[in-house]
PDB file of C-alpha atoms and ligand atoms in Angstrom:
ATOM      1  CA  UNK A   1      -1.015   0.537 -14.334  1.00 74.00           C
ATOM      2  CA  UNK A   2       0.961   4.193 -13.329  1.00 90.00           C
ATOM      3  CA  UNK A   3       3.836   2.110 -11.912  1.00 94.00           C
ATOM      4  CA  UNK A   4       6.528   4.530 -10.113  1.00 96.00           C
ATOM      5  CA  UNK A   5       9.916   3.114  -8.560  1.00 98.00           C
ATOM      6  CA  UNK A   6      10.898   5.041  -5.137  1.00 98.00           C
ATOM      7  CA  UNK A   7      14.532   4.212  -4.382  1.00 98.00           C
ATOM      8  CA  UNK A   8      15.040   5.729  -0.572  1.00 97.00           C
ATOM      9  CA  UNK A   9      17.353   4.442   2.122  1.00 96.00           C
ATOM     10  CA  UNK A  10      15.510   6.309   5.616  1.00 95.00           C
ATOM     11  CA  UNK A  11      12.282   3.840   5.472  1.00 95.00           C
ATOM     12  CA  UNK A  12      10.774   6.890   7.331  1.00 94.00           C
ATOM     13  CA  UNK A  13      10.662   9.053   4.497  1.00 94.00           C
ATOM     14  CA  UNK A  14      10.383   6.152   1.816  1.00 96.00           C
ATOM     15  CA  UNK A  15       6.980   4.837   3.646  1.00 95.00           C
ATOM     16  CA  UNK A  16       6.069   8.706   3.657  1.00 94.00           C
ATOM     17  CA  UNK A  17       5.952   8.844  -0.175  1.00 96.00           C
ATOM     18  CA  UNK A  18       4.361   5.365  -0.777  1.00 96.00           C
ATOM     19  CA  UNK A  19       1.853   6.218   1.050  1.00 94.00           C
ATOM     20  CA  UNK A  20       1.408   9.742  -0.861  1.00 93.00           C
ATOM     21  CA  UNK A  21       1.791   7.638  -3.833  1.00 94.00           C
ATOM     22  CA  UNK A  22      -0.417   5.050  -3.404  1.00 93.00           C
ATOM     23  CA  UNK A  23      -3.173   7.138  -2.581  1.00 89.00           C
ATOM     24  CA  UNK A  24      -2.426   9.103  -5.626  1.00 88.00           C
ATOM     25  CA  UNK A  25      -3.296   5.957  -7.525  1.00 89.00           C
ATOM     26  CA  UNK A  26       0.008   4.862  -8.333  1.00 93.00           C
ATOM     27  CA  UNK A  27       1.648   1.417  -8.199  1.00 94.00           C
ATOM     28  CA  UNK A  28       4.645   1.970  -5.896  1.00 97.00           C
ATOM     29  CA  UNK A  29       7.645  -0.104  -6.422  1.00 97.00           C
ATOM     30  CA  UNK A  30      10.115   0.346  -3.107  1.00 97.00           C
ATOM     31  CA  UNK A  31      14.306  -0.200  -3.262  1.00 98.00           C
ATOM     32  CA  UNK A  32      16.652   0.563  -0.872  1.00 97.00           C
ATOM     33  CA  UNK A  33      19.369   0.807  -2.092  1.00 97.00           C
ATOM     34  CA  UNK A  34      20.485   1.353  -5.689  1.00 97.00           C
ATOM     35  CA  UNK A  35      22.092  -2.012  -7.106  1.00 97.00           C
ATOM     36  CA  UNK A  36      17.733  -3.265  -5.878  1.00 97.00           C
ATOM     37  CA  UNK A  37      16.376  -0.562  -7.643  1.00 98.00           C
ATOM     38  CA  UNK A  38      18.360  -1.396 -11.009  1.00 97.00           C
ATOM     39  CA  UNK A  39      17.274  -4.984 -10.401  1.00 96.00           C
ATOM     40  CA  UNK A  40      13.528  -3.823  -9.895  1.00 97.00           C
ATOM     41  CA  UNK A  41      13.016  -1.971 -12.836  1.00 96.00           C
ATOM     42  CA  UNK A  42      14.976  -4.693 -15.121  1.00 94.00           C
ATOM     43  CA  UNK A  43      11.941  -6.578 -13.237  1.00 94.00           C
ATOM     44  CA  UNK A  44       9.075  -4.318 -13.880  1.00 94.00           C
ATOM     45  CA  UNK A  45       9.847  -2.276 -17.270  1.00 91.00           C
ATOM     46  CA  UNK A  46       6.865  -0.464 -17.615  1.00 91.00           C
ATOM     47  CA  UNK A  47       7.697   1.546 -15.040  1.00 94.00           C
ATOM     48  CA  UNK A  48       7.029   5.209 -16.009  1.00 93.00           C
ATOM     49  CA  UNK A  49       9.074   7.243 -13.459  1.00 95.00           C
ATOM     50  CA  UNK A  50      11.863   6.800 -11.127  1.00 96.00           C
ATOM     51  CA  UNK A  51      12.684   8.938  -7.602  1.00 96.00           C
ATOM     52  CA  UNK A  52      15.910   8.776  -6.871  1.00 95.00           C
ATOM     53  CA  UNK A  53      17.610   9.733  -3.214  1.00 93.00           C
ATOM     54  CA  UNK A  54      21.567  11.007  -3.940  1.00 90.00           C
ATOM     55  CA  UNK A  55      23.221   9.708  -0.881  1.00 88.00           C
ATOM     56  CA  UNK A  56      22.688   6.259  -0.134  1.00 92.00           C
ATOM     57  CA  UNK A  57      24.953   3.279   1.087  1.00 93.00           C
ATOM     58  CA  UNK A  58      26.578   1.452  -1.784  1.00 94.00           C
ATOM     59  CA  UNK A  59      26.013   3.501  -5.197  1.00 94.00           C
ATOM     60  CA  UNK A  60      24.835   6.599  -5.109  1.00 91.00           C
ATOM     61  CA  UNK A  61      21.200   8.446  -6.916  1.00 91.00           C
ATOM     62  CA  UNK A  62      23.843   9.798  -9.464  1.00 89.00           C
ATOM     63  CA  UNK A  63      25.431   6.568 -10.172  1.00 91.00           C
ATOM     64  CA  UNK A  64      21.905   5.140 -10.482  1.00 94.00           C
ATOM     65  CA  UNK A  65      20.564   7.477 -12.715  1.00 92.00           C
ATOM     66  CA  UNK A  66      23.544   7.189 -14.493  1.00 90.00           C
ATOM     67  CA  UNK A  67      23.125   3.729 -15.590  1.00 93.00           C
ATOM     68  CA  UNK A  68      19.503   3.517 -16.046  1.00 94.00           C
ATOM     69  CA  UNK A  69      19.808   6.412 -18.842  1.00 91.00           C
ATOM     70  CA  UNK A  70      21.927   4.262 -20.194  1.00 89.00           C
ATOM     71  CA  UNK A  71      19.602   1.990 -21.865  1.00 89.00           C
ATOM     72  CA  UNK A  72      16.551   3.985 -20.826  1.00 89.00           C
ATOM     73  CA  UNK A  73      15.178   7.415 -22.445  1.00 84.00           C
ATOM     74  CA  UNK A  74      11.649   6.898 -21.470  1.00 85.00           C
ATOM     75  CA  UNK A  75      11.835   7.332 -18.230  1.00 91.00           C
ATOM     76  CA  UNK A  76      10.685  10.267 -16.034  1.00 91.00           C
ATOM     77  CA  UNK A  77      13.465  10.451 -13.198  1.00 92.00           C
ATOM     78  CA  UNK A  78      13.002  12.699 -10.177  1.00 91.00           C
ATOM     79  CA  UNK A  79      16.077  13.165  -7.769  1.00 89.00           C
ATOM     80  CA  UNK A  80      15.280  13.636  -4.241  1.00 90.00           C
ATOM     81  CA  UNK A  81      18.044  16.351  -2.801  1.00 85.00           C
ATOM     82  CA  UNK A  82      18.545  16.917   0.755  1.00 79.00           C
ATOM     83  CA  UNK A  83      19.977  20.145  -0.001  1.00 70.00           C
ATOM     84  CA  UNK A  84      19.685  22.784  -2.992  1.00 66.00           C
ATOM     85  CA  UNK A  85      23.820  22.532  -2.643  1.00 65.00           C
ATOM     86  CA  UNK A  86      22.892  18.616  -4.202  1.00 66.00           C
ATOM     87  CA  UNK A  87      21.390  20.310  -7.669  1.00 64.00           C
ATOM     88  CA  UNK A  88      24.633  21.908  -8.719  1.00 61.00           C
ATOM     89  CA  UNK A  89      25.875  18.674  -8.848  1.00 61.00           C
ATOM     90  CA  UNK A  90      22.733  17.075 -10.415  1.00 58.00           C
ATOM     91  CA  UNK A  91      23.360  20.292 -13.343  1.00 55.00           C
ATOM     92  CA  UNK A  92      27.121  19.719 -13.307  1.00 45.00           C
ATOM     93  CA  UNK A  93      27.283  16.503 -13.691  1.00 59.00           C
ATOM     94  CA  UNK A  94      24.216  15.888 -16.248  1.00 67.00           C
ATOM     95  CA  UNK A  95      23.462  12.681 -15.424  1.00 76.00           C
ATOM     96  CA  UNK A  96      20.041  12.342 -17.154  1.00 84.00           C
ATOM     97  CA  UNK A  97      17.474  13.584 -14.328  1.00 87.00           C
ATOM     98  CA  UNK A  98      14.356  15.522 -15.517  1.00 85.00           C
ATOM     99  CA  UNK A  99      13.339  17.292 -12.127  1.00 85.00           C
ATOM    100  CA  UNK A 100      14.684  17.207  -8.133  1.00 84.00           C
ATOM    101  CA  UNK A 101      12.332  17.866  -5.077  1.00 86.00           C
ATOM    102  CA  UNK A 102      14.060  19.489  -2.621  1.00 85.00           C
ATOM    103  CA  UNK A 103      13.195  17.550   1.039  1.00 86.00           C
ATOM    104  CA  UNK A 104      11.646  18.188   3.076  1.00 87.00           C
ATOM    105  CA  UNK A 105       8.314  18.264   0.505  1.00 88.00           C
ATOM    106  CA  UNK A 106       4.213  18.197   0.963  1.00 89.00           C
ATOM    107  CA  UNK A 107       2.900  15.215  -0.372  1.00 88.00           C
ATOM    108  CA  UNK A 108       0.828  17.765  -3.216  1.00 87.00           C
ATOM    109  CA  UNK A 109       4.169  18.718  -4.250  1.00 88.00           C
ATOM    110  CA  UNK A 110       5.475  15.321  -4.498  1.00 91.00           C
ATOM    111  CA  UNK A 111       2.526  14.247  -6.660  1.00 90.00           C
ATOM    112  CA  UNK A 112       2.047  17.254  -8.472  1.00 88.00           C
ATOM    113  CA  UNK A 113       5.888  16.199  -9.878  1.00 90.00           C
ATOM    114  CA  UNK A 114       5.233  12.837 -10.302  1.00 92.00           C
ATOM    115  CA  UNK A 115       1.908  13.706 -12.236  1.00 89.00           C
ATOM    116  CA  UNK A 116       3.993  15.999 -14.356  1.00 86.00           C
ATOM    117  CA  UNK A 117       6.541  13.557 -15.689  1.00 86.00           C
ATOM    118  CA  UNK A 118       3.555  10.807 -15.853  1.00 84.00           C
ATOM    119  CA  UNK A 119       2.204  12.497 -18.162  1.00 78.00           C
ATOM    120  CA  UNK A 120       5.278  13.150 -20.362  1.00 72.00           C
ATOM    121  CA  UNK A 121       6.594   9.009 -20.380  1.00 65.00           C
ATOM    122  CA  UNK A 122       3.087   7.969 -20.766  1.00 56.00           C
ATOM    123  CA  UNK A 123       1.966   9.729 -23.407  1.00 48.00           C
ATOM    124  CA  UNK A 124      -1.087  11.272 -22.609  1.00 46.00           C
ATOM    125  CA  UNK A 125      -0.703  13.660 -25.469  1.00 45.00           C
ATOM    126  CA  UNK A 126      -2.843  13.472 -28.465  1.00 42.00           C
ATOM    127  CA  UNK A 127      -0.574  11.199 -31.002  1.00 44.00           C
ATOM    128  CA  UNK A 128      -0.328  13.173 -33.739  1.00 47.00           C
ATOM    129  CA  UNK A 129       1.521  12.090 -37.009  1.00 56.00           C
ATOM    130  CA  UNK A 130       4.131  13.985 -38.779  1.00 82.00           C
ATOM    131  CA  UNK A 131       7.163  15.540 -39.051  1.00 86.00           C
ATOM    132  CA  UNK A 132       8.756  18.781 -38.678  1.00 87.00           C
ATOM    133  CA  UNK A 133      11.735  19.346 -40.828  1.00 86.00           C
ATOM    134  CA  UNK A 134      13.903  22.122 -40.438  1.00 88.00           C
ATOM    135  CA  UNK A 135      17.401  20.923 -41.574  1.00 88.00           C
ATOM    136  CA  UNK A 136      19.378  19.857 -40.343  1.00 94.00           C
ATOM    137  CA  UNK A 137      16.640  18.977 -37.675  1.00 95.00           C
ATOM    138  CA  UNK A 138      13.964  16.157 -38.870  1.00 94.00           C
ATOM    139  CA  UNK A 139      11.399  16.086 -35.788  1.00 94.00           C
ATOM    140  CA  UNK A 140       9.061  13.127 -35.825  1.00 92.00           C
ATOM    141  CA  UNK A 141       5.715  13.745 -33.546  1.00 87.00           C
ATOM    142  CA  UNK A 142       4.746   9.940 -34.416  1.00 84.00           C
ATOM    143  CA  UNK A 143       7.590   8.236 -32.966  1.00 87.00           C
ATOM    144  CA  UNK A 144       8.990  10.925 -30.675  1.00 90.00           C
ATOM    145  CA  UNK A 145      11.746  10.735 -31.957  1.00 94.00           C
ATOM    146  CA  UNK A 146      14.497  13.448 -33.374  1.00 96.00           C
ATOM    147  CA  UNK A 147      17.117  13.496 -35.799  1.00 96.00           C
ATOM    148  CA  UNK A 148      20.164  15.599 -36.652  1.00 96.00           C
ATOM    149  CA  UNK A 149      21.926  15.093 -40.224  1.00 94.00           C
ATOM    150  CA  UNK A 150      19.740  11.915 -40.523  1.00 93.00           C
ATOM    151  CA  UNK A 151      21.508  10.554 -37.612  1.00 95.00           C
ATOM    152  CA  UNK A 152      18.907   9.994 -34.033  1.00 96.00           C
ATOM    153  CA  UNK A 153      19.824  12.057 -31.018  1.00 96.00           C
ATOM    154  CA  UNK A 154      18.331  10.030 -28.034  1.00 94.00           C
ATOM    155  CA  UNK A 155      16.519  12.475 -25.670  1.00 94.00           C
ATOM    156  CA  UNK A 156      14.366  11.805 -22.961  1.00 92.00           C
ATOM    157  CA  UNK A 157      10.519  12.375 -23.173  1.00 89.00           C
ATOM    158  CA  UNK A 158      11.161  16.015 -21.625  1.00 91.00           C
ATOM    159  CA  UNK A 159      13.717  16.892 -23.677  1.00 94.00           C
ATOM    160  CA  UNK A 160      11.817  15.686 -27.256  1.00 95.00           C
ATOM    161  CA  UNK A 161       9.037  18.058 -25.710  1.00 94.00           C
ATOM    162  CA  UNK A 162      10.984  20.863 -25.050  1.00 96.00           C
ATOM    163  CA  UNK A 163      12.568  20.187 -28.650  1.00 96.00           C
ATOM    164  CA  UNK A 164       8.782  20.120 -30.039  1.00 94.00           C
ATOM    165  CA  UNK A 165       7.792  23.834 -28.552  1.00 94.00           C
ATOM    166  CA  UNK A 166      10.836  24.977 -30.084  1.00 95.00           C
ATOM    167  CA  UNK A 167      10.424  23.203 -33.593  1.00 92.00           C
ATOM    168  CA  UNK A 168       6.888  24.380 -33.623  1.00 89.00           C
ATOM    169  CA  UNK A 169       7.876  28.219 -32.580  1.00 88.00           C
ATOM    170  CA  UNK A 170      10.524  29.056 -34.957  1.00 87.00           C
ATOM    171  CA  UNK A 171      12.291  32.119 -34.723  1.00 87.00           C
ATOM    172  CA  UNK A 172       9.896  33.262 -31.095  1.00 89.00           C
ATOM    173  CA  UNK A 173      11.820  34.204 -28.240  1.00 92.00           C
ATOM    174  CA  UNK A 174      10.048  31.906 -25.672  1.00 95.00           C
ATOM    175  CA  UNK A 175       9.724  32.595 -22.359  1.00 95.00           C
ATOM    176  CA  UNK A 176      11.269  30.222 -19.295  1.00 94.00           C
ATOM    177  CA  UNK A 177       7.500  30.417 -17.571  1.00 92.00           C
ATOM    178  CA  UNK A 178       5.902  29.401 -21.278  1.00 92.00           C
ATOM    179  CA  UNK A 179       8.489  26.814 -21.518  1.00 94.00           C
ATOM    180  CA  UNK A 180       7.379  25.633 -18.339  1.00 92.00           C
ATOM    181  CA  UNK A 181       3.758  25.513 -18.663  1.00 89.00           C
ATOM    182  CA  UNK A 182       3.636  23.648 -22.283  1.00 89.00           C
ATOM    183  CA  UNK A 183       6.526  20.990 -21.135  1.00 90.00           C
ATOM    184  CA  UNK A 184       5.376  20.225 -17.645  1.00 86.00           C
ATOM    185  CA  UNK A 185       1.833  21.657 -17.843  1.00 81.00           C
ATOM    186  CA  UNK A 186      -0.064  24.062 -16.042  1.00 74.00           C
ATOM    187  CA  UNK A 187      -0.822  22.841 -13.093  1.00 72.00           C
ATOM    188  CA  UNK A 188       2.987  22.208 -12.266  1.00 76.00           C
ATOM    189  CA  UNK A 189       4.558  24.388  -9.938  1.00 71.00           C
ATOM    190  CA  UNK A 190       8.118  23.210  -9.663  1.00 74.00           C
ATOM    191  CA  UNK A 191      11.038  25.803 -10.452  1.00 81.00           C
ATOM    192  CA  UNK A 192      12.292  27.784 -13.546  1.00 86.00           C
ATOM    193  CA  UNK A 193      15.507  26.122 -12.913  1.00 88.00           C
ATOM    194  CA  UNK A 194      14.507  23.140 -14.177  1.00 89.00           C
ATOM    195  CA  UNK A 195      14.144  24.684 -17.802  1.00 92.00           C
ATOM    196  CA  UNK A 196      17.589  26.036 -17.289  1.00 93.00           C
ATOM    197  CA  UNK A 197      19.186  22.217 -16.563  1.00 91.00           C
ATOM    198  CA  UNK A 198      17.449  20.723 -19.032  1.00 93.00           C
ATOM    199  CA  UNK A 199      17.856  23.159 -21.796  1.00 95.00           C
ATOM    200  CA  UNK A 200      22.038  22.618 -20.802  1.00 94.00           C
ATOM    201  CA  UNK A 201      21.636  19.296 -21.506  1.00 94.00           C
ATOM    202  CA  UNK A 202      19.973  19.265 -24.915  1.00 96.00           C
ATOM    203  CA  UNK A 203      22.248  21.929 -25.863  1.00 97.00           C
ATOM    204  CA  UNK A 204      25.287  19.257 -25.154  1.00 96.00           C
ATOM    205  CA  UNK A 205      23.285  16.656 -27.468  1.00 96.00           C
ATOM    206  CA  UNK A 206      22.259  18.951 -30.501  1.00 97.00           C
ATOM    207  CA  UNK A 207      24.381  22.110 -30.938  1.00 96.00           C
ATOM    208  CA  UNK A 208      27.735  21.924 -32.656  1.00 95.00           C
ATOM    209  CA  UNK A 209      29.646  24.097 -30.101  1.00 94.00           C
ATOM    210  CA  UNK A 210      27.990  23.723 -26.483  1.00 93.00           C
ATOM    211  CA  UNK A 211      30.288  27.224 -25.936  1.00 93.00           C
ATOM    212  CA  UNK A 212      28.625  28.738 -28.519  1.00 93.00           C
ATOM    213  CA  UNK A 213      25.494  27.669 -29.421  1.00 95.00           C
ATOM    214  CA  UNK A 214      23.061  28.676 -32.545  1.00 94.00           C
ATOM    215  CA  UNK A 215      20.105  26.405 -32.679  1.00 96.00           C
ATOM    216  CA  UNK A 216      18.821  27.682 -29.270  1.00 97.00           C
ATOM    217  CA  UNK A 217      19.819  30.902 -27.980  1.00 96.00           C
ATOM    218  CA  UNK A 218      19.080  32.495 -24.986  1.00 95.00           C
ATOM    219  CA  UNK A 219      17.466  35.717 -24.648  1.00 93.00           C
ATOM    220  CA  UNK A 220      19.040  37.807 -21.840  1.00 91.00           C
ATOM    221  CA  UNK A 221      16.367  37.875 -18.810  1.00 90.00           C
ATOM    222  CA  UNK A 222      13.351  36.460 -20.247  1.00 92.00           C
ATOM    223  CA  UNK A 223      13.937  33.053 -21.980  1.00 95.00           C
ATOM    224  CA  UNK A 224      15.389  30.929 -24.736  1.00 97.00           C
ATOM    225  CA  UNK A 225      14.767  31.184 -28.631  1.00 95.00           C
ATOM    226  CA  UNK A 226      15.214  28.380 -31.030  1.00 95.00           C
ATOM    227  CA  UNK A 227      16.611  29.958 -34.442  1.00 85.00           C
ATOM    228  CA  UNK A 228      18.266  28.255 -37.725  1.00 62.00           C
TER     229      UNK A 228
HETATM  230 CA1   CA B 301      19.555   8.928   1.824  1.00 70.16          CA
END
């Protein structure tokens, strides 16, 4: 079952993406607040993605994302912003998001996300055993996983495929749009800014200097290069 959790506190607006979401063919599990959404998906773990609202009553969409990263990689999370103000914060402060619709947002936009990061936690790609191994980097494409000195970096599912395009283009300046198509697929059509924040955050879990990195660089104006 493609079970989504759709944390919300204006029932207007929560009902409004159920209903998008149900007719999608998804599962929709509804919270209202954040400490029922933690309980929820403690309840129901094989749910595949999260939307989380920012400003509620009690803790906020941060706070929530926050602690479900804590035990949970897997997870696709999308934050619902009110405003485009709300994403610096979601890039300053890191907490673990994959993607943010901005409200208000068509109900083909809202699925077309949700279809995106589907596909990443539920591994719809072809499983394909091996490992890449460029040291100190030991990529394995079996268990998703991705190591650095022999010791496991967690990363969420977006992150390990952002790390595989990399891995698999050595040395190739890559371009934000390319990035964009092979991590969230074609048919996405969110914003290049999204590369951006998560390409900050793997860059605080696998460089050595975050000021200063060398595994991937950026190329001035056109994209990011991953170079040993
Ligand atoms: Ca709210």
């Amino acid at each position: 079952m493609k079970k989504v959790l759709v944390l919300e506190d204006e029932s207007s607006i929560r009902s409004f993406i159920v209903i998008n979401l149900t007719r999608a063919g998804y599962e929709v599990v509804e919270a209202e607040t954040g400490e029922t959404a933690l309980e929820l998906l403690r309840a129901n773990p094989d749910t595949k993605v999260a939307l989380l609202d920012i400003m509620l009553p009690g803790i906020d969409g941060f706070e929530v994302c926050r602690r479900i990263r804590a035990t949970n990689t897997k997870i696709g999370i999308i934050m619902l912003t009110a405003r485009t103000q709300e994403m610096d914060k979601v890039t300053g402060l890191m907490t673990g998001a994959d993607d943010y619709v901005t409200k208000p947002f068509s109900p083909a936009e809202l699925t077309a996300r949700v279809d995106a990061l589907f596909r990443r936690a539920g591994g719809e790609e072809s499983p394909v055993t091996g490992e890449i191994d460029q040291p100190p980097f030991l990529l394995n494409t079996h268990n998703r996983t991705l190591e650095k000195n022999g010791e496991r970096i967690k990363l969420t599912q977006v992150e390990y495929s952002i790390m595989r395009v990399f891995m698999e283009n050595p040395g190739k300046a890559l371009s934000r749009e390319e990035i964009l198509d092979r991590v969230w697929g074609r048919d996405y059509f969110g914003e290049l800014k999204i590369v951006d924040v998560n390409i900050r955050r793997l860059r605080l879990k696998i460089e050595d200097n975050v000021q200063n990195p060398t595994y991937i660089t950026t190329v001035w104006g056109f994209g990011y290069k991953w170079g040993l």
